Short mmCIF file of C-alpha atoms in Angstrom, two decimals:
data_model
loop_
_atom_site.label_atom_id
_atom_site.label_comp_id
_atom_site.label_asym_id
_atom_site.label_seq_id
_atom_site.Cartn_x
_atom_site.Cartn_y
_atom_site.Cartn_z
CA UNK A 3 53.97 29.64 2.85
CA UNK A 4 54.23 28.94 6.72
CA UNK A 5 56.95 26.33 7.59
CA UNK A 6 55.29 23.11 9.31
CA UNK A 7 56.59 23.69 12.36
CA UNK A 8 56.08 27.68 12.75
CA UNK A 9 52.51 28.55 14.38
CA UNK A 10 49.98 29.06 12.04
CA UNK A 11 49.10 32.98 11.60
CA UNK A 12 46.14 33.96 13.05
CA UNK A 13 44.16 34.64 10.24
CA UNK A 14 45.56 30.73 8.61
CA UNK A 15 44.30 29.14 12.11
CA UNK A 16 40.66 30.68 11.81
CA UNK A 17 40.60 29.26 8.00
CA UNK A 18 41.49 26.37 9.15
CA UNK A 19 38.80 26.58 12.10
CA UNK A 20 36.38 27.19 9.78
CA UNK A 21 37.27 24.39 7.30
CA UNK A 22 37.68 22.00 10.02
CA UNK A 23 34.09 23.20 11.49
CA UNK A 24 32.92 22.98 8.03
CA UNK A 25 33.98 19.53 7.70
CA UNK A 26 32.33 18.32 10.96
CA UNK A 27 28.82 19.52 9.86
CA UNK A 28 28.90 18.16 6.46
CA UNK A 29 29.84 14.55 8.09
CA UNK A 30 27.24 14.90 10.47
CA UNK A 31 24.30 15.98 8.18
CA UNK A 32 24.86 13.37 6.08
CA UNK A 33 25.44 10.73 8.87
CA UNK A 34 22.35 12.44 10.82
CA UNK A 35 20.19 11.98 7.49
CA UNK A 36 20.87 8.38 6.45
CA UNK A 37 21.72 6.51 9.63
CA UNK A 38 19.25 8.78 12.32
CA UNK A 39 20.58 11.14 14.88
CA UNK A 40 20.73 8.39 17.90
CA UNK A 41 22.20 5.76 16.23
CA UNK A 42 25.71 8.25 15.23
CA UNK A 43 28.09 8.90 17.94
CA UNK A 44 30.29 12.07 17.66
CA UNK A 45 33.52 10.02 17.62
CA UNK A 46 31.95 8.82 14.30
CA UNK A 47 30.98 12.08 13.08
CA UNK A 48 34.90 13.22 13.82
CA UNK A 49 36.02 10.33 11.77
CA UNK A 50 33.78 10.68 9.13
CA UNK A 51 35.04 14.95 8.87
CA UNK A 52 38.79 13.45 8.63
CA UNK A 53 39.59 14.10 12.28
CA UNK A 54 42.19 12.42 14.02
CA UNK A 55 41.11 14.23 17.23
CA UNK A 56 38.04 12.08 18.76
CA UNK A 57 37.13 14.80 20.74
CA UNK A 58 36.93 17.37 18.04
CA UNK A 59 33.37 17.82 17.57
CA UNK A 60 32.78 18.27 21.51
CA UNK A 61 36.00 21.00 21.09
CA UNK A 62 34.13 23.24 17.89
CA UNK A 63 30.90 22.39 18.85
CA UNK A 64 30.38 21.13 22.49
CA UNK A 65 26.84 18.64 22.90
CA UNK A 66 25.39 16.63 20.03
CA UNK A 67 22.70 19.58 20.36
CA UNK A 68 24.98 22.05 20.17
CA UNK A 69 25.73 20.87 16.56
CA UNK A 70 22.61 20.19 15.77
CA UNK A 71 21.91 23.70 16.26
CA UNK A 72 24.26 24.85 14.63
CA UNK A 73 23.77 23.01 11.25
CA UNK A 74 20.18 24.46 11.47
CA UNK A 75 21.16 27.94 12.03
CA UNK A 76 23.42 27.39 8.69
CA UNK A 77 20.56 26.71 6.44
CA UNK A 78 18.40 28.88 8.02
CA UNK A 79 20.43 31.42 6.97
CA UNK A 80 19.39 31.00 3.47
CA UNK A 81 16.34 30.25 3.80
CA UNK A 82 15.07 33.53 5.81
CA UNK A 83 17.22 35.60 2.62
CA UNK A 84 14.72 33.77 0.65
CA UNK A 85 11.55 34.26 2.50
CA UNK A 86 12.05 37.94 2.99
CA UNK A 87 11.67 39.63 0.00
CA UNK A 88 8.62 37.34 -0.92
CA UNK A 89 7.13 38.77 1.96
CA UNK A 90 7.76 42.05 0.79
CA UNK A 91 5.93 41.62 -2.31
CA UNK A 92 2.69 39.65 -0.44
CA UNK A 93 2.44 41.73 2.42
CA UNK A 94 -1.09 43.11 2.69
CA UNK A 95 -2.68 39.93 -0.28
CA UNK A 96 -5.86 37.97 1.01
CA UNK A 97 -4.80 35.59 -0.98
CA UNK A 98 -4.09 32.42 1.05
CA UNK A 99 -2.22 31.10 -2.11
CA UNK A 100 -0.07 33.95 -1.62
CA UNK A 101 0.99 32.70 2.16
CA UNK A 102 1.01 29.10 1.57
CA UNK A 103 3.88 30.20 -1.05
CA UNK A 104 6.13 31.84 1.42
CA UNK A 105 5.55 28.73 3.60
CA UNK A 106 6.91 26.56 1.47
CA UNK A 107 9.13 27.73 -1.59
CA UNK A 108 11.74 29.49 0.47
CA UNK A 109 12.84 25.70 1.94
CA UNK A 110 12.27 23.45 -1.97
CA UNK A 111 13.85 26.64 -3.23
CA UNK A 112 16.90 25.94 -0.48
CA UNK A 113 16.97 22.41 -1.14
CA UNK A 114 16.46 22.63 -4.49
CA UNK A 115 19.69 25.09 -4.74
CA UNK A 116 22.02 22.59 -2.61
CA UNK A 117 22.38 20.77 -5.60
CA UNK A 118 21.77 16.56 -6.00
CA UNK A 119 22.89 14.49 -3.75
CA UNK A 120 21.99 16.75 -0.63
CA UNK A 121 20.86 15.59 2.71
CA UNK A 122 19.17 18.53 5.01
CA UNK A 123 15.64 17.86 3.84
CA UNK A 124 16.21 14.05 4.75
CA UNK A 125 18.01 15.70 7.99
CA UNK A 126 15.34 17.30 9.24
CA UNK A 127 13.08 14.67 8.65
CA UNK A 128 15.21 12.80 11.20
CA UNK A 129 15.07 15.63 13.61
CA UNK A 130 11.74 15.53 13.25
CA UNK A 131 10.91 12.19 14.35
CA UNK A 132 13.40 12.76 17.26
CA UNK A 133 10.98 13.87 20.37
CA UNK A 134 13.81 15.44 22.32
CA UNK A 135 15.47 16.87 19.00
CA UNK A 136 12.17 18.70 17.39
CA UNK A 137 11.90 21.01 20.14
CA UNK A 138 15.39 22.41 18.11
CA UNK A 139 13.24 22.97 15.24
CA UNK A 140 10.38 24.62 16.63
CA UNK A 141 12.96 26.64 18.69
CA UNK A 142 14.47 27.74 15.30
CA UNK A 143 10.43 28.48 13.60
CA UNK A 144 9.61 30.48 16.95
CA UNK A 145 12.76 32.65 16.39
CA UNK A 146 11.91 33.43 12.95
CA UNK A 147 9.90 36.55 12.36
CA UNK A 148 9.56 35.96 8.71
CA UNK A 149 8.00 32.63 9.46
CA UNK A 150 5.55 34.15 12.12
CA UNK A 151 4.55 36.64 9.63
CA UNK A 152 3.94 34.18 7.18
CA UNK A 153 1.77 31.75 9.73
CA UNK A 154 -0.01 35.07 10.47
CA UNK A 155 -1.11 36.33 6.87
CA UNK A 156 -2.40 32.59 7.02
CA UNK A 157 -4.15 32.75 9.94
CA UNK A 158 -5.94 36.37 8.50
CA UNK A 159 -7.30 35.01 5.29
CA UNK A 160 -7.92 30.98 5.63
CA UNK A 161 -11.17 32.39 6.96
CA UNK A 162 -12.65 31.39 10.68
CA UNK A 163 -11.11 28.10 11.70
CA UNK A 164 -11.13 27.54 15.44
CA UNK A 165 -7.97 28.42 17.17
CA UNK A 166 -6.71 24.54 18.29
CA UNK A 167 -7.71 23.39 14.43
CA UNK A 168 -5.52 25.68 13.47
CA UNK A 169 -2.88 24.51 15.51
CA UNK A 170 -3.16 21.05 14.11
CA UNK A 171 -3.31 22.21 10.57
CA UNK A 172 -0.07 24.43 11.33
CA UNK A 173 1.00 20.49 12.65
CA UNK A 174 -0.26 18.94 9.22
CA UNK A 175 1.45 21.48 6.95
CA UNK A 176 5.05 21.36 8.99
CA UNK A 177 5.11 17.18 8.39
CA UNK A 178 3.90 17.29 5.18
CA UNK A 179 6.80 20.07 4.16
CA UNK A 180 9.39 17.91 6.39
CA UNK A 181 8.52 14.70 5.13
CA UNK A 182 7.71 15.06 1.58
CA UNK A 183 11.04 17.53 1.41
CA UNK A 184 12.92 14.66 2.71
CA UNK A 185 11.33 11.79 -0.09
CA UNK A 186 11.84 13.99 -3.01
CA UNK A 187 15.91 14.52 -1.77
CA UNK A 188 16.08 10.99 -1.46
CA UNK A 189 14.04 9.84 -4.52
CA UNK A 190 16.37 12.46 -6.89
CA UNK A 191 19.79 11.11 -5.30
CA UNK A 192 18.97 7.46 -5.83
CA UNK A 193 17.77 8.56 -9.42
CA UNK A 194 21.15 10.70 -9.78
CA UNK A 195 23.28 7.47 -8.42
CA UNK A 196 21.53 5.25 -11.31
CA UNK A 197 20.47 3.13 -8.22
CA UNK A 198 16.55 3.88 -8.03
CA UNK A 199 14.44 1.12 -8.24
CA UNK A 200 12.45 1.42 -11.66
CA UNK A 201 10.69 -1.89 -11.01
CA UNK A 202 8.93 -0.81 -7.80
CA UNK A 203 5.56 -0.29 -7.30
CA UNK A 204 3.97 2.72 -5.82
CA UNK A 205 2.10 1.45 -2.80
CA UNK A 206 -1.18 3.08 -3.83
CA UNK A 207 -0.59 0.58 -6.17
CA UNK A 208 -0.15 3.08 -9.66
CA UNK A 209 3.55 1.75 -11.12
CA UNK A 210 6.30 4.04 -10.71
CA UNK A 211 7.95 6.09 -14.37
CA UNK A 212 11.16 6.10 -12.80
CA UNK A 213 10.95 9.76 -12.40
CA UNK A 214 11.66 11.25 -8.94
CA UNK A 215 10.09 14.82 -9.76
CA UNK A 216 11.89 18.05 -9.41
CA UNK A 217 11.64 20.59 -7.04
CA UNK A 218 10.01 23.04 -8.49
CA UNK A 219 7.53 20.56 -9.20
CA UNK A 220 7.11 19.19 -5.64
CA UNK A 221 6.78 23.20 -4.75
CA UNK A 222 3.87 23.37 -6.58
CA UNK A 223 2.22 20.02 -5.39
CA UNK A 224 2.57 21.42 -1.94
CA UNK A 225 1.06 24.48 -2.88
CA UNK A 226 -1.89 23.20 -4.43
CA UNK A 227 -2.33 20.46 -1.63
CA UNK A 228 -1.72 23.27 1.35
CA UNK A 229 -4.22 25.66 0.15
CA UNK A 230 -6.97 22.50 -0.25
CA UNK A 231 -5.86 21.63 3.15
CA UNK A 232 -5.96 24.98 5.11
CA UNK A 233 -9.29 25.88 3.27
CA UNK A 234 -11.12 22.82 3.52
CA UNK A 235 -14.98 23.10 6.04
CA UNK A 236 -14.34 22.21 9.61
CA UNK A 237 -17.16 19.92 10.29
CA UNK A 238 -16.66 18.96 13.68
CA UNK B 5 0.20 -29.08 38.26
CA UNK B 6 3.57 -30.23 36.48
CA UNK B 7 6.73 -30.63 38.15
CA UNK B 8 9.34 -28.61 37.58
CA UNK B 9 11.21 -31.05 36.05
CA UNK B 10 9.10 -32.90 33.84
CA UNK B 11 9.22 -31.64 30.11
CA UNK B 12 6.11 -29.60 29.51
CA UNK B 13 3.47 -30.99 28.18
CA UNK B 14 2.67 -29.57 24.35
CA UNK B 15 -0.23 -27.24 24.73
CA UNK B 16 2.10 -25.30 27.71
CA UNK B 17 4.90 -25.34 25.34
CA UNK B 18 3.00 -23.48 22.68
CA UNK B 19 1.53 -21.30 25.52
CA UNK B 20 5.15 -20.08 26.29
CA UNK B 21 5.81 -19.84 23.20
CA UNK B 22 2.92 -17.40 22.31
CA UNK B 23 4.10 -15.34 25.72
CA UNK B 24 7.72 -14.90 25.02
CA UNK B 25 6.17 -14.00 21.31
CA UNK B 26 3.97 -11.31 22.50
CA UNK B 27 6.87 -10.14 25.19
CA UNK B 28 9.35 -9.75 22.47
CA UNK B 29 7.22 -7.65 20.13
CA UNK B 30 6.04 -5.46 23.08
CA UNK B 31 8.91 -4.56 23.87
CA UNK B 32 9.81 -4.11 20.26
CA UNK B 33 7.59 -1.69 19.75
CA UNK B 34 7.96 0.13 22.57
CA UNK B 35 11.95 0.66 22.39
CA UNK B 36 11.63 1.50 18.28
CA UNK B 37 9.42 3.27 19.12
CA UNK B 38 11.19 5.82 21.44
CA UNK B 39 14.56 5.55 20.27
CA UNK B 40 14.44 4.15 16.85
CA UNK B 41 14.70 0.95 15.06
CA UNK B 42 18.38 1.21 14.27
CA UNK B 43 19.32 2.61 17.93
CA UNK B 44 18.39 -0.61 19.19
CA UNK B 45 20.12 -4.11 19.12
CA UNK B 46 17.83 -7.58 19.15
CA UNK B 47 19.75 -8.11 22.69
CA UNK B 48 18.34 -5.00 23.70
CA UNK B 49 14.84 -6.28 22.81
CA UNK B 50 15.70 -9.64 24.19
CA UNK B 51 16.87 -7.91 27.34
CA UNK B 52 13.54 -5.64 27.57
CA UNK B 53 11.79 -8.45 26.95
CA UNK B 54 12.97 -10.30 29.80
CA UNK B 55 14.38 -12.65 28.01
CA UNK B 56 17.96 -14.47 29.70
CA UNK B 57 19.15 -15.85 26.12
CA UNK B 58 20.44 -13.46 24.20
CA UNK B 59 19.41 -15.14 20.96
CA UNK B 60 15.97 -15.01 21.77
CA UNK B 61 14.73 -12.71 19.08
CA UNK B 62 16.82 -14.35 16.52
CA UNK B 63 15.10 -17.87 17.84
CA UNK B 64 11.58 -16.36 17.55
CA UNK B 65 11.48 -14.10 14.85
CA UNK B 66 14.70 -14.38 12.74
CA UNK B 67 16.33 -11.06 11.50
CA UNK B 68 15.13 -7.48 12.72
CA UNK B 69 13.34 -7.26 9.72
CA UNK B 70 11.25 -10.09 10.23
CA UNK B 71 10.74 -8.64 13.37
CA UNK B 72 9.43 -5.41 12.32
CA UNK B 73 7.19 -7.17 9.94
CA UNK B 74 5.79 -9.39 12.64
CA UNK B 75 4.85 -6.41 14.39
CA UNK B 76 3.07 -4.62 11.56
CA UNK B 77 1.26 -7.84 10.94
CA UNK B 78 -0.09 -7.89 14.53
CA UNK B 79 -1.86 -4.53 14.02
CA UNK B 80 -2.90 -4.93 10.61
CA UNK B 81 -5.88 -7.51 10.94
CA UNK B 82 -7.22 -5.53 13.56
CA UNK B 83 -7.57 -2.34 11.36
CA UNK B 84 -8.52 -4.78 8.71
CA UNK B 85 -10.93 -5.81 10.39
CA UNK B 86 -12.20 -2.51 10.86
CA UNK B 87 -11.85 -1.39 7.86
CA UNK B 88 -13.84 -4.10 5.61
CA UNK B 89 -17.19 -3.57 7.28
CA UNK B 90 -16.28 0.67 6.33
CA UNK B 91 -16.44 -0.43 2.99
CA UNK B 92 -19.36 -2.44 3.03
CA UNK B 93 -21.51 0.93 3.51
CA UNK B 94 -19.55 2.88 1.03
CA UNK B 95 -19.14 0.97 -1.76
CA UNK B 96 -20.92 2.70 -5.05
CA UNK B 97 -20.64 6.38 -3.14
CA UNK B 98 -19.78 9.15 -5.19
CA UNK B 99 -18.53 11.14 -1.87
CA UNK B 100 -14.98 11.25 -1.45
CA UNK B 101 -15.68 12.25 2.29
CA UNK B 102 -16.31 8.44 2.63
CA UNK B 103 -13.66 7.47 0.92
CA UNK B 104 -10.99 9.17 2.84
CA UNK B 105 -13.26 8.39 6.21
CA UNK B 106 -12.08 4.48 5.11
CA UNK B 107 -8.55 5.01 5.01
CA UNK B 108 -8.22 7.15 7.91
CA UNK B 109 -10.67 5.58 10.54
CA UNK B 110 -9.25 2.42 10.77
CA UNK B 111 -6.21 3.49 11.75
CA UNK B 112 -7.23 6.20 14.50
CA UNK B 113 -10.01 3.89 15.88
CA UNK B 114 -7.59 1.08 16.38
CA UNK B 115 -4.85 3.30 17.56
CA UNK B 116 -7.47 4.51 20.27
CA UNK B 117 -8.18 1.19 20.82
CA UNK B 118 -5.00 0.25 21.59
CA UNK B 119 -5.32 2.76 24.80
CA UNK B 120 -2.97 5.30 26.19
CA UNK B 121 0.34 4.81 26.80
CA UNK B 122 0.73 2.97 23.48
CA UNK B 123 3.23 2.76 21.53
CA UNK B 124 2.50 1.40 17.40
CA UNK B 125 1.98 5.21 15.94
CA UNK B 126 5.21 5.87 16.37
CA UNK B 127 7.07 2.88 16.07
CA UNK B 128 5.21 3.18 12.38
CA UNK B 129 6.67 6.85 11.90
CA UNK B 130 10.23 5.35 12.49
CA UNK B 131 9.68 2.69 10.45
CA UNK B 132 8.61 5.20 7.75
CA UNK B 133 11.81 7.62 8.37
CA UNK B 134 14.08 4.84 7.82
CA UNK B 135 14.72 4.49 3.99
CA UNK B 136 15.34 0.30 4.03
CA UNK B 137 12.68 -0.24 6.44
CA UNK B 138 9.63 1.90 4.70
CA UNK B 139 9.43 -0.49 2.05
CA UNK B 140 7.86 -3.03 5.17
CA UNK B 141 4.70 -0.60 5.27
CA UNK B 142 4.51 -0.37 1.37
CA UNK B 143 4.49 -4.26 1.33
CA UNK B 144 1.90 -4.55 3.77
CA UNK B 145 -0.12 -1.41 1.97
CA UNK B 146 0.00 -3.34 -1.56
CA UNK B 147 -1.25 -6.76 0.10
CA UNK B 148 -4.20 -4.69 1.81
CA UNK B 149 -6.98 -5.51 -0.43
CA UNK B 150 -9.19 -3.22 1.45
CA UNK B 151 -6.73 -0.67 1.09
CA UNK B 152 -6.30 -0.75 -2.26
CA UNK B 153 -9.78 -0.49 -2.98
CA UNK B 154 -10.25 2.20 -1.22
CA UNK B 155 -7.16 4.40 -2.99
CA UNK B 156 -9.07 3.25 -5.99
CA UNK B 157 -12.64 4.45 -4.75
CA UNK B 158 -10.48 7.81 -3.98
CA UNK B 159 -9.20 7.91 -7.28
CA UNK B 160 -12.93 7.32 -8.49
CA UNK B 161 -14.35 10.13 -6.71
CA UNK B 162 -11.45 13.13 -6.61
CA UNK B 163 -12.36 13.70 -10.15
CA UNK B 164 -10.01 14.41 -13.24
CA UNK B 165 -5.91 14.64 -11.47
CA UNK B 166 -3.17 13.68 -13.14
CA UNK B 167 -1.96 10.22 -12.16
CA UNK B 168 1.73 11.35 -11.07
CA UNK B 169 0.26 13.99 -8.87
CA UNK B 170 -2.29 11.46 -7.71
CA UNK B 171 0.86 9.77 -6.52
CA UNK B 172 2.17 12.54 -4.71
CA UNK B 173 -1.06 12.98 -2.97
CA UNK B 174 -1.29 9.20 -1.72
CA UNK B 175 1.97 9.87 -0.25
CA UNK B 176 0.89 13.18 1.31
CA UNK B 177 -1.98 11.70 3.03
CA UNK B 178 0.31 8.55 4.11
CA UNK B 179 3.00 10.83 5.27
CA UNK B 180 0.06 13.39 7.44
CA UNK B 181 -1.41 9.99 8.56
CA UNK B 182 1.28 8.62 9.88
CA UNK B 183 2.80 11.40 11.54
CA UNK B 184 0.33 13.38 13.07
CA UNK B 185 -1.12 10.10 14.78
CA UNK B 186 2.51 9.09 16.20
CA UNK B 187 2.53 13.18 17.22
CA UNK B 188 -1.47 12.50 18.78
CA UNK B 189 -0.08 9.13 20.19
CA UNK B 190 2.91 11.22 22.29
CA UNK B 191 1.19 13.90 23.46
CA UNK B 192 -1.34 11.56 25.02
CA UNK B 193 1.19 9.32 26.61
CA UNK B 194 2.99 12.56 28.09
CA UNK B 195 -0.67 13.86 29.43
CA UNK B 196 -1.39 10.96 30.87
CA UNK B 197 1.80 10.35 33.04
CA UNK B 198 1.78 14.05 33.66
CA UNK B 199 5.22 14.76 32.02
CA UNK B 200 3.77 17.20 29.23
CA UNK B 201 5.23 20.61 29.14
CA UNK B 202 2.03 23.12 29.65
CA UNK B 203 4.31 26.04 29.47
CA UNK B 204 4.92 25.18 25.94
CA UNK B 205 4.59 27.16 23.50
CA UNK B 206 3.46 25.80 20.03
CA UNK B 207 5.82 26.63 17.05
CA UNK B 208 3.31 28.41 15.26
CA UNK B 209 3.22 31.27 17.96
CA UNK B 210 -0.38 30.34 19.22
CA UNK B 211 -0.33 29.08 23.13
CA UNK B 212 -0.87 25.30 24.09
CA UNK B 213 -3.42 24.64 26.27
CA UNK B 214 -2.36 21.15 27.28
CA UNK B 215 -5.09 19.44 26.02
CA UNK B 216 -3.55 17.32 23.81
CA UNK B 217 -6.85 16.51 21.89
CA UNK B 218 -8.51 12.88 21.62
CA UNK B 219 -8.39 10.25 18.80
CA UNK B 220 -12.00 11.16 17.76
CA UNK B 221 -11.02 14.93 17.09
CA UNK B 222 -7.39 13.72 15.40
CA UNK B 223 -9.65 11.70 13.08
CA UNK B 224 -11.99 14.35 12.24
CA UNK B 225 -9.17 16.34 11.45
CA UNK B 226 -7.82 14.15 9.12
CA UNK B 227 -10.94 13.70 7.44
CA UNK B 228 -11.44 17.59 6.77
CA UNK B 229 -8.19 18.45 5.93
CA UNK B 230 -7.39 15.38 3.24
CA UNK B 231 -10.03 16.28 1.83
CA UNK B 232 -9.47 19.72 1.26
CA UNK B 233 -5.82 18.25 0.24
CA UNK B 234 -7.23 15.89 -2.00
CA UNK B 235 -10.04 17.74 -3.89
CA UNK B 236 -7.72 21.26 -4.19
CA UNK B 237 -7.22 22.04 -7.95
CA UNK B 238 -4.09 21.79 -10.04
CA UNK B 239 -2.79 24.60 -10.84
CA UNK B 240 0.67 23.19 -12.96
#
């Protein structure tokens, strides 16, 4: 062991880096997700990681942007592993099915393998709604090739659908894969916590079982409701 | 005229009233709008709203809550309004084009008619992100009679779907309406003052042309694509 007051070995200070940059993204995700982006400071994200040091996000991670970023880029990560090897086994299908399915199971795959409580999906959705913040998103889907590839199989066999329609249904499917993602994280941590409300009624006014749905399930929802979507006539 | 230091009579006293009313939930709107609801303080509304006493909102509308709801309840008779005489001429159809015509139409024609820069489509998406506040629009969805009957004419005519993922496809169609009119809402307000990016490029590779589309073609969207989402089989 390293006496207190010897300076830590190299390789101890770059654990300790890590765990400490660790820290700061985990406080911030979940901060991000419940509270919205604008309304955390990064003096509050710092206290909420366990750091004395109010200046220690802008010293690991510089701009509120900057981390941003960089909790993107770590779940990214795992979701590109996921969506390449599906890839691999649709390349060449005219099956739109086959498309919409690498659209959307690598991220309720992701989510679903962070485990209950999680809060990216409900992250995102906050990123999302952030004008100046979504650009980071769409930054992070324009640098992904497996993503392109997997708008462009869509674009080859959802049949002729004029360019700018497409555009907006590329629109349509991102929100609805943001925004549901983030409901179903939220609806399966406040059933987890015991503090989901059973006595609520759905507002399209069917009651509400008290069951938040899993994953898996919500995969194949979007699935279904994506290929409807992407296929349906253009009448105008 | 009456002098300045006379008491005013009644009728200019409600007057002012209504005025400092409609000045508060302006600027409401307009600041939840682009920064969020919980970003900003009710002396930051008061402020906006030109308003010297800081307890202004408080005085007029009580919590921010009551607030919030104010300002839903301003928009709602309008699409109300527009919505009952919809039903009228669909009542008895067996199309579920009409249907989903009534619950989107309302909304887009009213958020048109609201003009450009406006600001209600997205203060409604960040009323939707936040988890305490969402429960406002559900309220106000459940005590829409019009609304209400036309989920149920939906339900009527989407044929034989299982009533949880009937759920999940009210909320996908609440989520896509929402969103893409607060995204339709932006991009109009940034065309108009001439701040929109044309060098863009859209996150699903394809170019933008910087035409960020009208309310019309946004609603004919909608239409199309809900009801590809709504009448796509079930395949779990």
């Amino acid at each position: 062991m390293t006496p207190a007051t010897a300076p830590p070995a190299p390789g101890a200070r770059n654990t300790r880096t890590a765990a400490t940059r660790a820290a700061i993204t985990a406080a911030a995700e979940r901060l991000f997700a419940e509270r919205g982006v604008s309304a955390v400071s990064n003096r509050q994200v710092g206290e909420a990681a366990g750091q004395a040091n109010n200046t220690a996000v802008a010293y690991h991670f510089g701009t509120k942007t900057d981390l941003i970023r960089a909790i993107i880029r770590n779940h990214a990560q795992d979701i590109e592993a996921r969506r390449a090897p599906m890839l691999e086994s649709v390349r060449g299908s005219a099956d739109i099915r086959d498309w919409i399915r690498c659209l959307v199971l690598p991220s309720t795959e992701h989510f679903a393998a962070l485990g209950t409580p999680s809060w990216y999906a409900r992250f995102n959705a906050q990123v999302m709604t952030d004008p100046a913040l979504r650009a980071l998103i769409y930054e992070d889907a324009l640098a992904s090739a497996s993503l392109q590839e997997t708008l462009q199989g869509l674009r080859a066999t959802a049949g002729a659908i004029p360019p700018r329609i497409r555009r907006t249904r590329a629109d349509m499917a991102r929100q609805l894969l943001v925004h549901m993602c983030s409901e179903r994280e939220r609806d399966l941590a406040l059933t987890a916590a015991g503090t989901a409300d059973p006595g609520q009624q759905h507002w399209a006014g069917a009651p509400v079982d008290g069951d938040a749905g899993t994953w898996a399930e919500l995969s194949a929802d979007l699935v279904d409701a994506l290929t409807g979507l992407w296929t349906a006539p253009v009448t105008r």
